[in-house]
Amino acid sequence: MKIYEELQARGLIAQTTDEEKIRDLVNEGKATFYIGFDCTADSLTAGHFMALTLMKRLQMAGNKPIALIGGGTTMIGDPSGRTDMRKMLTREDIDHNAACFKKQMEKFIEFGEGKAMMVNNADWLLNLNYVELLREVGACFSVNNMLRAECYKQRMEKGLSFLEFNYMIMQSYDFYYMFQKYNCNLEFGGDDQWSNMLGGTELIRRKLGEDAHAMTITLLTDSQGKKMGKTAGNAVWLDPKKTSPYDFYQYWRNVADADVDKCIKMLTFIPIEEILEMEKWDPSRVNEKKEILAFELTSLVHGKEEAQKAQDAARALFAGGGNMDNVPAVALKEEDFRDGVVDILQVLVSAGLCNTRSEARRAVEQGGVTVADAKVTDVKTTYNKDFFADGVMVKKGKKSFKKVTA
């Protein structure tokens, strides 16, 4: 099976400008393609995961990836999929985030001479003269067409700033620039980027009389249609300091039964033939599939050793087997104790099991907290430092655990 057909079989392809030409390009290893990453945080997330694995798959098939860091476009802010304007970041913040992205991308993509490239659109966008830009590309964009774009339509009722309105022009200019400088002939992006991507292909056609192509990747959504990659409202990060390997493993181990086959297909590198056989397994083996999914993805991001530790910890907690030493641990700080004791609400917050004391209070009052296998129902419960000397298991709900020490 060639790479384009494999992408189809894995359910990754959403929309294409010219399916036949794109198929020929990627199957023959002739695509120089890019995917853009705006630097809105200091870590990539599970939401970026599919783009990274797509780049890896295409590079393995002989194509050349360009990872475009959006140092320039981040200063504008992409309105796609947003109900409000993004937070404005400083140039220093953006540069720092870009450096963090590069380190994480290097785990997936092979950079170097004749291999993948990493470029930053700040290098060309920030040097543009506004009047010159208007004269060069402004006539190529119809405001009527732009307003029909989904990314703008959904914002019109609440208000769309002129700043964000320029985002499509900036993204289109990126493709136009890289087509000329790097012979980049193909852009990939999420399905919500379709309008912006078409803007680039149209700009290249109108200004250069050349054909460039675009393909969108199916958004990773759960069986309810919600974007995956978040837990309890927070992003699942690729940085182990923001989302531990154990928590990363647990996120994928706990996907809904209805989503596990799709996630294995779209995100792992397990051969498609094996996946099709797994789909025939008896439904009683669904947890086995979830373990495979979680282990494969944690291995990709954090390495096999961390994946094994996470799996051992999960089995120790949930199945009564495995190595308890690998259960995620957190140490209470001196300031957590007042007059020699710490209350249960502070324990839950300091352990990262709750974001606020209010959330911790609700968890206790609803009967969802246990400490050392004893249910805690009184929000005024306190513990001294010696209680945590050997490590105590603190549990919130059925799936959130931490070994707490002091």
Short mmCIF file of C-alpha atoms in Angstrom, two decimals:
data_model
loop_
_atom_site.label_atom_id
_atom_site.label_comp_id
_atom_site.label_asym_id
_atom_site.label_seq_id
_atom_site.Cartn_x
_atom_site.Cartn_y
_atom_site.Cartn_z
CA MET A 1 0.00 0.00 0.00
CA LYS A 2 1.41 3.38 -1.00
CA ILE A 3 1.42 6.32 1.39
CA TYR A 4 -1.60 8.17 -0.02
CA GLU A 5 -3.72 5.01 0.07
CA GLU A 6 -2.51 4.37 3.62
CA LEU A 7 -3.58 7.87 4.67
CA GLN A 8 -7.00 7.14 3.18
CA ALA A 9 -7.23 3.78 4.95
CA ARG A 10 -6.38 5.46 8.26
CA GLY A 11 -9.14 8.03 7.74
CA LEU A 12 -6.74 10.97 7.74
CA ILE A 13 -7.72 12.75 4.51
CA ALA A 14 -10.56 15.27 4.67
CA GLN A 15 -10.36 17.63 1.66
CA THR A 16 -7.99 18.02 -1.29
CA THR A 17 -7.61 20.59 -4.06
CA ASP A 18 -6.71 17.93 -6.65
CA GLU A 19 -6.71 14.37 -5.35
CA GLU A 20 -5.00 12.81 -8.37
CA LYS A 21 -2.09 15.28 -8.40
CA ILE A 22 -1.61 15.12 -4.65
CA ARG A 23 -1.65 11.32 -4.75
CA ASP A 24 1.04 11.32 -7.44
CA LEU A 25 3.19 13.84 -5.57
CA VAL A 26 3.24 12.05 -2.23
CA ASN A 27 3.36 8.50 -3.62
CA GLU A 28 6.38 9.39 -5.75
CA GLY A 29 8.11 11.25 -2.91
CA LYS A 30 7.99 14.53 -4.84
CA ALA A 31 6.10 16.62 -2.31
CA THR A 32 7.82 19.44 -0.49
CA PHE A 33 5.06 20.21 1.97
CA TYR A 34 4.53 22.39 4.98
CA ILE A 35 2.41 22.48 8.10
CA GLY A 36 2.21 25.65 10.17
CA PHE A 37 2.38 25.82 13.97
CA ASP A 38 1.53 29.09 15.68
CA CYS A 39 3.47 29.61 18.91
CA THR A 40 0.58 30.30 21.28
CA ALA A 41 2.08 28.25 24.16
CA ASP A 42 5.45 26.89 25.26
CA SER A 43 4.53 23.32 24.36
CA LEU A 44 2.77 21.46 21.58
CA THR A 45 -0.35 19.57 22.58
CA ALA A 46 -2.08 16.31 21.77
CA GLY A 47 -4.06 18.42 19.31
CA HIS A 48 -0.86 18.85 17.25
CA PHE A 49 -0.14 15.14 17.43
CA MET A 50 -1.80 14.15 14.19
CA ALA A 51 0.06 16.84 12.23
CA LEU A 52 3.38 15.63 13.64
CA THR A 53 2.69 11.98 12.86
CA LEU A 54 1.52 12.95 9.36
CA MET A 55 4.82 14.73 8.75
CA LYS A 56 6.67 11.67 9.97
CA ARG A 57 4.67 9.31 7.75
CA LEU A 58 5.24 11.47 4.65
CA GLN A 59 8.94 11.89 5.39
CA MET A 60 9.31 8.11 5.74
CA ALA A 61 7.76 7.86 2.25
CA GLY A 62 10.47 10.11 0.78
CA ASN A 63 8.76 13.50 0.91
CA LYS A 64 10.34 16.65 2.36
CA PRO A 65 8.60 18.35 5.29
CA ILE A 66 8.84 22.02 6.20
CA ALA A 67 7.80 22.76 9.77
CA LEU A 68 6.69 26.38 9.68
CA ILE A 69 6.92 28.10 13.04
CA GLY A 70 4.45 30.97 13.10
CA GLY A 71 6.56 33.64 14.76
CA GLY A 72 4.85 36.22 12.55
CA THR A 73 1.31 34.87 12.28
CA THR A 74 1.13 34.34 16.06
CA MET A 75 1.35 38.12 16.39
CA ILE A 76 -1.97 38.32 14.49
CA GLY A 77 -3.83 35.30 15.88
CA ASP A 78 -5.81 32.72 13.90
CA PRO A 79 -9.59 33.23 14.30
CA SER A 80 -10.36 29.69 13.06
CA GLY A 81 -12.34 27.68 15.59
CA ARG A 82 -12.41 30.61 18.04
CA THR A 83 -15.32 32.49 19.57
CA ASP A 84 -13.06 35.30 20.84
CA MET A 85 -9.78 36.97 20.00
CA ARG A 86 -6.57 35.21 21.03
CA LYS A 87 -4.34 36.68 23.73
CA MET A 88 -1.70 39.02 22.30
CA LEU A 89 1.82 37.68 22.96
CA THR A 90 5.10 39.58 23.06
CA ARG A 91 7.88 38.87 20.58
CA GLU A 92 9.96 37.42 23.42
CA ASP A 93 7.16 35.02 24.40
CA ILE A 94 6.75 33.91 20.79
CA ASP A 95 10.49 33.31 20.32
CA HIS A 96 10.62 31.27 23.53
CA ASN A 97 7.62 29.16 22.48
CA ALA A 98 9.17 28.59 19.03
CA ALA A 99 12.35 27.21 20.63
CA CYS A 100 10.25 24.83 22.77
CA PHE A 101 8.36 23.62 19.68
CA LYS A 102 11.59 22.81 17.85
CA LYS A 103 12.82 20.52 20.62
CA GLN A 104 9.57 18.59 20.64
CA MET A 105 9.33 18.31 16.85
CA GLU A 106 12.80 16.78 16.65
CA LYS A 107 11.40 13.66 18.33
CA PHE A 108 9.16 13.06 15.32
CA ILE A 109 10.84 14.63 12.31
CA GLU A 110 14.39 14.25 11.02
CA PHE A 111 15.84 17.69 10.37
CA GLY A 112 19.07 18.40 8.54
CA GLU A 113 20.65 18.92 5.12
CA GLY A 114 18.41 17.38 2.46
CA LYS A 115 15.89 16.32 5.11
CA ALA A 116 13.22 18.30 6.91
CA MET A 117 13.47 22.07 7.32
CA MET A 118 12.26 24.32 10.08
CA VAL A 119 11.56 27.93 9.16
CA ASN A 120 9.96 30.86 10.97
CA ASN A 121 7.57 33.16 9.12
CA ALA A 122 8.69 36.05 11.32
CA ASP A 123 11.75 36.13 9.03
CA TRP A 124 9.65 37.43 6.13
CA LEU A 125 6.33 38.64 7.52
CA LEU A 126 7.80 41.11 10.00
CA ASN A 127 9.83 42.81 7.27
CA LEU A 128 6.86 43.47 5.00
CA ASN A 129 5.90 47.04 4.18
CA TYR A 130 2.15 47.40 4.58
CA VAL A 131 1.55 49.50 1.48
CA GLU A 132 3.81 47.29 -0.63
CA LEU A 133 1.99 44.20 0.63
CA LEU A 134 -1.38 45.70 -0.27
CA ARG A 135 -0.14 46.49 -3.77
CA GLU A 136 1.47 43.07 -4.21
CA VAL A 137 -1.29 40.77 -3.01
CA GLY A 138 -4.29 42.87 -1.95
CA ALA A 139 -5.97 42.74 -5.35
CA CYS A 140 -5.86 38.93 -5.27
CA PHE A 141 -8.29 38.69 -2.33
CA SER A 142 -12.02 39.25 -2.60
CA VAL A 143 -13.50 40.57 0.64
CA ASN A 144 -16.82 38.98 -0.36
CA ASN A 145 -15.18 35.56 -0.62
CA MET A 146 -13.24 36.05 2.60
CA LEU A 147 -16.40 36.84 4.54
CA ARG A 148 -17.96 33.61 3.28
CA ALA A 149 -15.07 31.62 4.77
CA GLU A 150 -16.20 29.49 7.72
CA CYS A 151 -13.42 30.82 9.96
CA TYR A 152 -14.82 34.36 9.58
CA LYS A 153 -18.55 33.59 9.36
CA GLN A 154 -18.66 32.08 12.84
CA ARG A 155 -17.13 35.25 14.29
CA MET A 156 -19.25 37.87 12.57
CA GLU A 157 -22.01 37.90 15.18
CA LYS A 158 -19.69 38.48 18.14
CA GLY A 159 -17.27 40.70 16.26
CA LEU A 160 -14.23 40.09 14.09
CA SER A 161 -11.29 42.45 14.51
CA PHE A 162 -9.49 43.84 11.47
CA LEU A 163 -6.31 42.40 13.00
CA GLU A 164 -7.67 38.85 12.73
CA PHE A 165 -9.22 39.56 9.33
CA ASN A 166 -5.66 39.80 7.98
CA TYR A 167 -4.76 36.28 9.13
CA MET A 168 -5.87 34.61 5.90
CA ILE A 169 -3.67 36.99 3.89
CA MET A 170 -0.68 36.24 6.12
CA GLN A 171 -1.12 32.47 5.88
CA SER A 172 -1.63 32.70 2.13
CA TYR A 173 1.51 34.81 1.81
CA ASP A 174 3.47 32.12 3.68
CA PHE A 175 2.62 29.55 1.01
CA TYR A 176 3.32 32.06 -1.78
CA TYR A 177 6.72 32.89 -0.25
CA MET A 178 7.79 29.28 0.38
CA PHE A 179 6.60 28.15 -3.04
CA GLN A 180 9.14 30.54 -4.53
CA LYS A 181 11.99 30.12 -2.03
CA TYR A 182 11.79 26.43 -1.12
CA ASN A 183 9.81 24.92 -4.04
CA CYS A 184 7.09 24.08 -1.52
CA ASN A 185 4.22 22.64 -3.58
CA LEU A 186 1.80 21.33 -0.95
CA GLU A 187 0.25 22.56 2.30
CA PHE A 188 -1.33 20.36 4.95
CA GLY A 189 -3.48 21.54 7.84
CA GLY A 190 -6.48 20.81 9.98
CA ASP A 191 -9.89 20.68 8.35
CA ASP A 192 -10.75 24.04 9.96
CA GLN A 193 -7.93 25.65 7.94
CA TRP A 194 -9.43 24.94 4.52
CA SER A 195 -10.35 28.53 3.64
CA ASN A 196 -6.92 29.85 4.60
CA MET A 197 -5.19 27.12 2.60
CA LEU A 198 -7.24 27.80 -0.51
CA GLY A 199 -6.22 31.44 -0.19
CA GLY A 200 -2.59 30.37 -0.61
CA THR A 201 -3.16 28.18 -3.66
CA GLU A 202 -5.21 30.94 -5.29
CA LEU A 203 -2.55 33.58 -4.58
CA ILE A 204 0.13 31.39 -6.17
CA ARG A 205 -2.07 30.78 -9.20
CA ARG A 206 -2.93 34.46 -9.69
CA LYS A 207 0.54 35.89 -9.04
CA LEU A 208 2.76 33.18 -10.50
CA GLY A 209 0.52 31.25 -12.87
CA GLU A 210 1.54 28.00 -11.13
CA ASP A 211 -0.35 25.16 -9.47
CA ALA A 212 0.11 24.47 -5.76
CA HIS A 213 -2.00 22.10 -3.72
CA ALA A 214 -3.58 21.73 -0.31
CA MET A 215 -4.96 18.87 1.73
CA THR A 216 -6.69 18.98 5.07
CA ILE A 217 -6.36 16.36 7.78
CA THR A 218 -9.45 15.03 9.49
CA LEU A 219 -9.85 16.67 12.89
CA LEU A 220 -9.50 14.23 15.76
CA THR A 221 -12.89 14.28 17.45
CA ASP A 222 -14.59 11.90 19.84
CA SER A 223 -17.87 10.11 19.22
CA GLN A 224 -19.74 13.23 20.46
CA GLY A 225 -17.97 15.42 17.88
CA LYS A 226 -15.75 17.24 20.41
CA LYS A 227 -12.06 17.84 19.69
CA MET A 228 -9.84 15.34 21.51
CA GLY A 229 -6.65 16.27 23.31
CA LYS A 230 -8.05 17.84 26.47
CA THR A 231 -8.77 16.48 29.91
CA ALA A 232 -10.93 18.25 32.50
CA GLY A 233 -10.95 21.27 30.22
CA ASN A 234 -7.15 21.49 30.05
CA ALA A 235 -4.85 20.68 27.14
CA VAL A 236 -2.91 17.42 27.10
CA TRP A 237 0.64 18.69 26.56
CA LEU A 238 3.64 16.95 24.97
CA ASP A 239 5.97 18.60 27.52
CA PRO A 240 6.41 16.11 30.41
CA LYS A 241 6.61 19.01 32.88
CA LYS A 242 3.10 20.14 31.90
CA THR A 243 1.52 16.71 31.38
CA SER A 244 3.45 13.85 32.94
CA PRO A 245 4.08 10.68 30.89
CA TYR A 246 1.72 8.89 33.27
CA ASP A 247 -1.08 11.43 32.77
CA PHE A 248 -0.45 11.37 29.01
CA TYR A 249 -0.72 7.57 29.06
CA GLN A 250 -3.88 7.72 31.17
CA TYR A 251 -5.55 10.17 28.80
CA TRP A 252 -5.30 7.71 25.92
CA ARG A 253 -5.97 4.69 28.15
CA ASN A 254 -9.28 6.30 29.11
CA VAL A 255 -10.64 7.18 25.66
CA ALA A 256 -14.22 6.07 25.08
CA ASP A 257 -14.77 2.55 23.74
CA ALA A 258 -16.29 4.04 20.58
CA ASP A 259 -13.12 6.04 19.84
CA VAL A 260 -10.30 3.57 20.41
CA ASP A 261 -10.23 1.97 16.92
CA LYS A 262 -10.24 5.38 15.25
CA CYS A 263 -7.41 6.65 17.46
CA ILE A 264 -5.27 3.59 16.76
CA LYS A 265 -5.78 4.06 13.04
CA MET A 266 -5.15 7.78 12.92
CA LEU A 267 -2.35 8.19 15.45
CA THR A 268 -0.22 5.06 15.74
CA PHE A 269 2.30 3.52 13.36
CA ILE A 270 0.92 0.01 13.82
CA PRO A 271 0.62 -1.47 10.29
CA ILE A 272 -2.86 -0.99 8.89
CA GLU A 273 -3.23 -4.74 8.28
CA GLU A 274 -2.74 -5.41 12.01
CA ILE A 275 -5.22 -2.70 12.91
CA LEU A 276 -7.87 -4.20 10.64
CA GLU A 277 -7.37 -7.53 12.42
CA MET A 278 -7.68 -5.81 15.80
CA GLU A 279 -11.02 -4.35 14.73
CA LYS A 280 -12.32 -7.91 14.52
CA TRP A 281 -11.49 -8.63 18.16
CA ASP A 282 -14.29 -9.46 20.56
CA PRO A 283 -15.64 -6.32 22.32
CA SER A 284 -14.45 -7.79 25.63
CA ARG A 285 -10.86 -6.98 24.54
CA VAL A 286 -11.46 -3.24 24.28
CA ASN A 287 -9.27 -2.49 27.30
CA GLU A 288 -6.42 -4.40 25.67
CA LYS A 289 -6.75 -2.08 22.66
CA LYS A 290 -6.71 0.95 24.93
CA GLU A 291 -3.49 -0.22 26.56
CA ILE A 292 -1.93 -0.69 23.12
CA LEU A 293 -3.03 2.81 22.06
CA ALA A 294 -1.75 4.45 25.24
CA PHE A 295 1.57 2.59 25.17
CA GLU A 296 2.23 3.34 21.48
CA LEU A 297 1.50 7.07 21.78
CA THR A 298 3.40 7.50 25.05
CA SER A 299 6.37 5.71 23.47
CA LEU A 300 6.29 8.09 20.51
CA VAL A 301 6.28 11.19 22.70
CA HIS A 302 8.25 10.16 25.78
CA GLY A 303 10.13 6.99 24.81
CA LYS A 304 9.50 3.32 25.56
CA GLU A 305 11.04 3.45 29.04
CA GLU A 306 8.61 6.14 30.23
CA ALA A 307 5.73 4.36 28.47
CA GLN A 308 6.56 1.16 30.35
CA LYS A 309 6.72 3.01 33.67
CA ALA A 310 3.34 4.60 32.97
CA GLN A 311 1.81 1.26 32.04
CA ASP A 312 3.22 -0.41 35.15
CA ALA A 313 1.84 2.38 37.32
CA ALA A 314 -1.60 2.18 35.72
CA ARG A 315 -1.72 -1.59 36.16
CA ALA A 316 -0.60 -1.26 39.78
CA LEU A 317 -3.40 1.20 40.51
CA PHE A 318 -6.23 -0.28 38.50
CA ALA A 319 -5.49 -3.98 38.12
CA GLY A 320 -3.66 -4.81 41.31
CA GLY A 321 -0.42 -5.67 39.52
CA GLY A 322 2.65 -3.87 38.29
CA ASN A 323 5.26 -1.68 39.96
CA MET A 324 3.88 0.83 42.50
CA ASP A 325 7.22 2.70 42.39
CA ASN A 326 6.18 4.16 39.05
CA VAL A 327 2.97 5.74 40.32
CA PRO A 328 3.26 9.54 39.82
CA ALA A 329 4.42 11.16 43.05
CA VAL A 330 4.29 14.72 44.31
CA ALA A 331 5.89 16.21 47.43
CA LEU A 332 3.98 18.66 49.58
CA LYS A 333 5.84 21.91 50.20
CA GLU A 334 6.59 23.50 53.54
CA GLU A 335 4.13 26.32 52.82
CA ASP A 336 1.31 23.77 52.36
CA PHE A 337 1.41 23.13 56.12
CA ARG A 338 -0.01 25.59 58.64
CA ASP A 339 0.63 25.02 62.34
CA GLY A 340 2.07 21.64 61.39
CA VAL A 341 -0.95 20.33 59.45
CA VAL A 342 -2.35 20.46 55.92
CA ASP A 343 -6.04 20.21 55.07
CA ILE A 344 -7.46 17.83 52.48
CA LEU A 345 -8.34 20.66 50.09
CA GLN A 346 -4.71 21.81 49.95
CA VAL A 347 -3.54 18.23 49.49
CA LEU A 348 -5.75 17.85 46.42
CA VAL A 349 -4.62 21.18 44.94
CA SER A 350 -0.91 20.66 45.66
CA ALA A 351 -1.07 17.14 44.23
CA GLY A 352 -2.52 18.53 41.00
CA LEU A 353 -5.71 16.52 41.37
CA CYS A 354 -7.81 19.72 41.56
CA ASN A 355 -7.13 23.15 40.13
CA THR A 356 -8.69 25.14 42.98
CA ARG A 357 -9.80 24.70 46.57
CA SER A 358 -13.39 25.19 45.41
CA GLU A 359 -13.04 22.27 42.99
CA ALA A 360 -11.42 20.22 45.77
CA ARG A 361 -14.27 21.07 48.15
CA ARG A 362 -16.84 19.81 45.62
CA ALA A 363 -14.88 16.59 45.08
CA VAL A 364 -14.84 15.87 48.83
CA GLU A 365 -18.48 16.79 49.35
CA GLN A 366 -19.51 14.54 46.46
CA GLY A 367 -17.71 11.58 48.02
CA GLY A 368 -15.08 11.22 45.32
CA VAL A 369 -11.90 11.48 47.42
CA THR A 370 -9.97 8.75 49.24
CA VAL A 371 -6.70 9.01 51.16
CA ALA A 372 -4.83 5.79 52.00
CA ASP A 373 -7.93 3.82 50.88
CA ALA A 374 -10.18 5.74 53.34
CA LYS A 375 -12.97 7.91 51.94
CA VAL A 376 -12.76 11.53 53.04
CA THR A 377 -16.10 13.30 53.49
CA ASP A 378 -15.17 16.19 55.81
CA VAL A 379 -13.58 19.19 54.06
CA LYS A 380 -11.90 20.15 57.36
CA THR A 381 -9.88 16.90 57.54
CA THR A 382 -6.19 17.60 58.26
CA TYR A 383 -2.95 15.60 58.29
CA ASN A 384 0.47 16.15 59.82
CA LYS A 385 3.74 15.82 57.93
CA ASP A 386 4.57 12.38 59.38
CA PHE A 387 1.40 10.96 57.83
CA PHE A 388 2.97 11.39 54.37
CA ALA A 389 6.48 10.24 55.32
CA ASP A 390 6.34 6.95 53.35
CA GLY A 391 4.04 8.20 50.64
CA VAL A 392 0.25 8.06 50.72
CA MET A 393 -2.06 7.28 47.80
CA VAL A 394 -4.58 10.07 47.22
CA LYS A 395 -7.40 9.40 44.79
CA LYS A 396 -9.99 11.69 43.19
CA GLY A 397 -12.72 9.95 41.27
CA LYS A 398 -12.05 6.59 39.67
CA LYS A 399 -9.05 7.46 37.51
CA SER A 400 -6.99 10.25 39.10
CA PHE A 401 -4.26 9.18 41.54
CA LYS A 402 -1.11 10.65 43.08
CA LYS A 403 1.33 9.27 45.63
CA VAL A 404 1.78 12.20 48.03
CA THR A 405 4.88 12.60 50.14
CA ALA A 406 6.16 15.29 52.50
#
